[in-house]
mmCIF file of C-alpha atoms and ligand atoms in Angstrom:
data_model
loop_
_atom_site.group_PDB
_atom_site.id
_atom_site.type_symbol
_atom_site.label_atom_id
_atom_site.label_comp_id
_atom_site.label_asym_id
_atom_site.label_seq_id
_atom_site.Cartn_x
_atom_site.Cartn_y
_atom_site.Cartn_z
ATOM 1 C CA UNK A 1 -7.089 18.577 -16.907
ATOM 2 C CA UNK A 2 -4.753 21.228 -18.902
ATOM 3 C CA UNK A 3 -5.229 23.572 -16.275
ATOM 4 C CA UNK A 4 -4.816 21.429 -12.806
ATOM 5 C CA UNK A 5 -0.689 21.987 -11.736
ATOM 6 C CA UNK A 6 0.015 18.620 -10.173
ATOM 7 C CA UNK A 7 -1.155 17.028 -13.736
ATOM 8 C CA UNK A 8 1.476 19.274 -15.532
ATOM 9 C CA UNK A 9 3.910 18.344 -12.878
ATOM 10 C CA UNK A 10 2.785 14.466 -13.169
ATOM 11 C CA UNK A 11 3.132 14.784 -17.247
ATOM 12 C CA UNK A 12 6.926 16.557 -17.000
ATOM 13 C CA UNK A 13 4.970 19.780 -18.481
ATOM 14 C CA UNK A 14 6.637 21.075 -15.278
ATOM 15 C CA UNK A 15 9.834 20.483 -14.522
ATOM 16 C CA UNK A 16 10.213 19.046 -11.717
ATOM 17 C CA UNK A 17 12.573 16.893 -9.406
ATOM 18 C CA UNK A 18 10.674 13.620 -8.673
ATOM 19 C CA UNK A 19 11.956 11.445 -5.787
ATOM 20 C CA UNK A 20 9.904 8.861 -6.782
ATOM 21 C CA UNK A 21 8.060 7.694 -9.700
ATOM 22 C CA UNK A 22 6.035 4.716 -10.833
ATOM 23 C CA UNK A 23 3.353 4.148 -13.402
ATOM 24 C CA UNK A 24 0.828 5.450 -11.310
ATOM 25 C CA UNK A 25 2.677 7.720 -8.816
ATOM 26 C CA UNK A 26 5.131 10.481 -8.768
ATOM 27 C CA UNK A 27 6.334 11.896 -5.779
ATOM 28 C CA UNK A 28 8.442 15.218 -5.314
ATOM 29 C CA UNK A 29 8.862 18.329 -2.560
ATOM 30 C CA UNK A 30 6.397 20.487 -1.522
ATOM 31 C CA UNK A 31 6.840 24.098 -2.624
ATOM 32 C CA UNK A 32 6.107 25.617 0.644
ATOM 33 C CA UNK A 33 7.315 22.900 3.174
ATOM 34 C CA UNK A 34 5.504 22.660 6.665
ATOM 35 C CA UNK A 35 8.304 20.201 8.064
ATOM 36 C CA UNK A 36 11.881 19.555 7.224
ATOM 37 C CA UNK A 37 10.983 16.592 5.004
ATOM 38 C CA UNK A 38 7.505 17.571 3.259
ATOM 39 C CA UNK A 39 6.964 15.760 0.345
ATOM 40 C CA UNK A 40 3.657 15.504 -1.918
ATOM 41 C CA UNK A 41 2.859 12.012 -3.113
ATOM 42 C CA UNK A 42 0.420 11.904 -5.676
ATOM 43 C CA UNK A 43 -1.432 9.793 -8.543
ATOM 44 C CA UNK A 44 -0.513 10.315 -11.964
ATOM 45 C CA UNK A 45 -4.540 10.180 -12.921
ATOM 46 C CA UNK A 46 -6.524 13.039 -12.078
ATOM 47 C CA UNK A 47 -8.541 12.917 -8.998
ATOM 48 C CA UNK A 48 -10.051 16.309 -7.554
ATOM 49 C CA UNK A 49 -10.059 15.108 -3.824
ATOM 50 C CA UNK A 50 -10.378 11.506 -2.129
ATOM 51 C CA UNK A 51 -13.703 11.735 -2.352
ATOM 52 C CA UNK A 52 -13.319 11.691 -6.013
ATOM 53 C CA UNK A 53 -11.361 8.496 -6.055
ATOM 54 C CA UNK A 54 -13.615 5.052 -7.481
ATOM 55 C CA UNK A 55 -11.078 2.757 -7.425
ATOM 56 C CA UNK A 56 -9.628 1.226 -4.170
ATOM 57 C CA UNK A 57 -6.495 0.648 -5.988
ATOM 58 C CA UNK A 58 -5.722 4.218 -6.235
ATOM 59 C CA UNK A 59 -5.120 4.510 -2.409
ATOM 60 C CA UNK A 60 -3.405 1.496 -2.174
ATOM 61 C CA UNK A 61 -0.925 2.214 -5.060
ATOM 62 C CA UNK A 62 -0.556 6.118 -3.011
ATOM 63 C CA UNK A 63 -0.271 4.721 0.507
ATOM 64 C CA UNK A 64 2.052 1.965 -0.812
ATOM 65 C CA UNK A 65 4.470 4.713 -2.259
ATOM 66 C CA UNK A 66 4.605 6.799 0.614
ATOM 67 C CA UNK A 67 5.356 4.118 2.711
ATOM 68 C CA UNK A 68 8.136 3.364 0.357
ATOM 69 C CA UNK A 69 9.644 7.244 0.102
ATOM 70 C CA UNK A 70 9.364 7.399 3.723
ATOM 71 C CA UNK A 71 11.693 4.657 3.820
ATOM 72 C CA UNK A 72 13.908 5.894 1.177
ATOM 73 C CA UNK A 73 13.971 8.276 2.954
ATOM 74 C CA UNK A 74 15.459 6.687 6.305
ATOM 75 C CA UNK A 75 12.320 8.313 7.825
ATOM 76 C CA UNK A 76 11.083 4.774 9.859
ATOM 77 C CA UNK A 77 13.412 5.530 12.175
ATOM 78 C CA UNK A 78 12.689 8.956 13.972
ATOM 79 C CA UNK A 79 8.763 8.612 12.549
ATOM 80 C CA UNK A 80 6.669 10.766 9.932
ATOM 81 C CA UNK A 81 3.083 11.367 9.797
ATOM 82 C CA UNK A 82 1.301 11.155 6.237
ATOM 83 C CA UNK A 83 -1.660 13.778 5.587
ATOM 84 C CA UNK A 84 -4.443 13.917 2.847
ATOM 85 C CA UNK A 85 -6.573 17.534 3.103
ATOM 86 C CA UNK A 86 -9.862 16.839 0.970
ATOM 87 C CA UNK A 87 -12.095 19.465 0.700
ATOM 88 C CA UNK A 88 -12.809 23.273 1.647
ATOM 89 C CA UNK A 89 -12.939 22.251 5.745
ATOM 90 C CA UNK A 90 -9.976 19.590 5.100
ATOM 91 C CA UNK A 91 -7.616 22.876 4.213
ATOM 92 C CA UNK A 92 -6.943 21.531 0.633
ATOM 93 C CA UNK A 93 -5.847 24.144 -1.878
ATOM 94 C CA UNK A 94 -4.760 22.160 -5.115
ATOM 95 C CA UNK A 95 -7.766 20.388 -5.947
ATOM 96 C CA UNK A 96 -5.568 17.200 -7.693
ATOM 97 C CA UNK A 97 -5.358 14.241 -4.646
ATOM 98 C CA UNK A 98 -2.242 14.387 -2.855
ATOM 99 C CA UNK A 99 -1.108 12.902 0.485
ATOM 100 C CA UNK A 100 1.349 14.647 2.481
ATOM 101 C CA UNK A 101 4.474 13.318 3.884
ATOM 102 C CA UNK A 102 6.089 14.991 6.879
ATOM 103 C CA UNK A 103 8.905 14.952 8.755
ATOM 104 C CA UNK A 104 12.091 15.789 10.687
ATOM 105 C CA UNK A 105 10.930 17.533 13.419
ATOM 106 C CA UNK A 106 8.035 16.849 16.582
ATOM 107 C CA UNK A 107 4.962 17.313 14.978
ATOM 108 C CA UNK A 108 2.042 18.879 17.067
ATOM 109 C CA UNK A 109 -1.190 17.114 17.796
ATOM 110 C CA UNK A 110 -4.545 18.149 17.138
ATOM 111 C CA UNK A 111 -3.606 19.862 13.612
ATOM 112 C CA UNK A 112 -5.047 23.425 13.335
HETATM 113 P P1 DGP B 201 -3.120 21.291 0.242
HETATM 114 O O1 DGP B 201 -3.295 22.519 1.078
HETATM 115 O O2 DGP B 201 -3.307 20.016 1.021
HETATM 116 O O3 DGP B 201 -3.964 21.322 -1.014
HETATM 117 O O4 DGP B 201 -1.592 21.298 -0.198
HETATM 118 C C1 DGP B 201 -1.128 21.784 -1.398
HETATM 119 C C2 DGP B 201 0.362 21.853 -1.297
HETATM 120 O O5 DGP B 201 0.895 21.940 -2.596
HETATM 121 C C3 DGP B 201 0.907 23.029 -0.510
HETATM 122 O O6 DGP B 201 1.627 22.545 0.617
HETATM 123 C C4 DGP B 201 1.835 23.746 -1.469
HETATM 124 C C5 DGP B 201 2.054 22.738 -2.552
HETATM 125 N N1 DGP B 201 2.203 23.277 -3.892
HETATM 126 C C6 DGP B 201 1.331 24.099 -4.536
HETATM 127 N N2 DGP B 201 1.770 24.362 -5.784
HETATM 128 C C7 DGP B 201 2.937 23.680 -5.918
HETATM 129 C C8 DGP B 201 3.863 23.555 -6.996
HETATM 130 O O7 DGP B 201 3.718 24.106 -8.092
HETATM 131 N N3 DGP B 201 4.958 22.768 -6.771
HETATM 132 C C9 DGP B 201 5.152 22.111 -5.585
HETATM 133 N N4 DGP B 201 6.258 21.371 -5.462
HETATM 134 N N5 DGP B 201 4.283 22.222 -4.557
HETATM 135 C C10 DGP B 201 3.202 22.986 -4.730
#
């Protein structure tokens, strides 16, 4: 995947501030935040979307680390929400996996 931007970021072909990072996961803040804590957690491993995802592991090792920035983040306390765009319809634009974290301010309900 030489060409896909969140696996250069993943590798370090990208510098990039991660604010957290495990053998499957890095974590790090979204270029164009939506929210005054947006962060992008995603899997080291390649995945276009969810629906490309064949091993149940994968979500639990990505849900488990966003649970874990959110509270490194002190972000239990006030509430985030945690958002995973797959597809054309879903509004995802980098076609690597990522979930969103989000934060900091009232978010609205339904999303556009
Ligand atoms: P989505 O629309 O769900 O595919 O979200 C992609 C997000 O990725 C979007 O909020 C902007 C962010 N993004 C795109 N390119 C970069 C990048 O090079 N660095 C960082 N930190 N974020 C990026």
């Amino acid at each position: 995947m030489d060409e896909c931007i969140f696996c250069k970021i993943a590798n370090g072909g990208i510098p990039t501030d991660f604010i957290y990072s495990d053998e499957n996961v890095v974590a790090f803040r979204d270029l164009n935040p939506q929210a005054p804590v947006h962060v992008l957690v995603i899997p080291k491993k390649h995945y276009s979307s969810g629906i490309a995802v064949d091993d149940p592991a994968v979500w639990g090792n990505l849900m488990s680390s966003a649970v874990k920035v959110a509270n490194s983040l002190g972000l239990e306390k006030d509430g985030y929400r945690m958002v995973i765009n797959t597809g054309e319809q879903g509004g995802q634009t980098v076609p690597h996996l990522h979930l969103h974290l989000l934060a900091g301010r009232n978010l609205g309900w339904p999303p556009g």
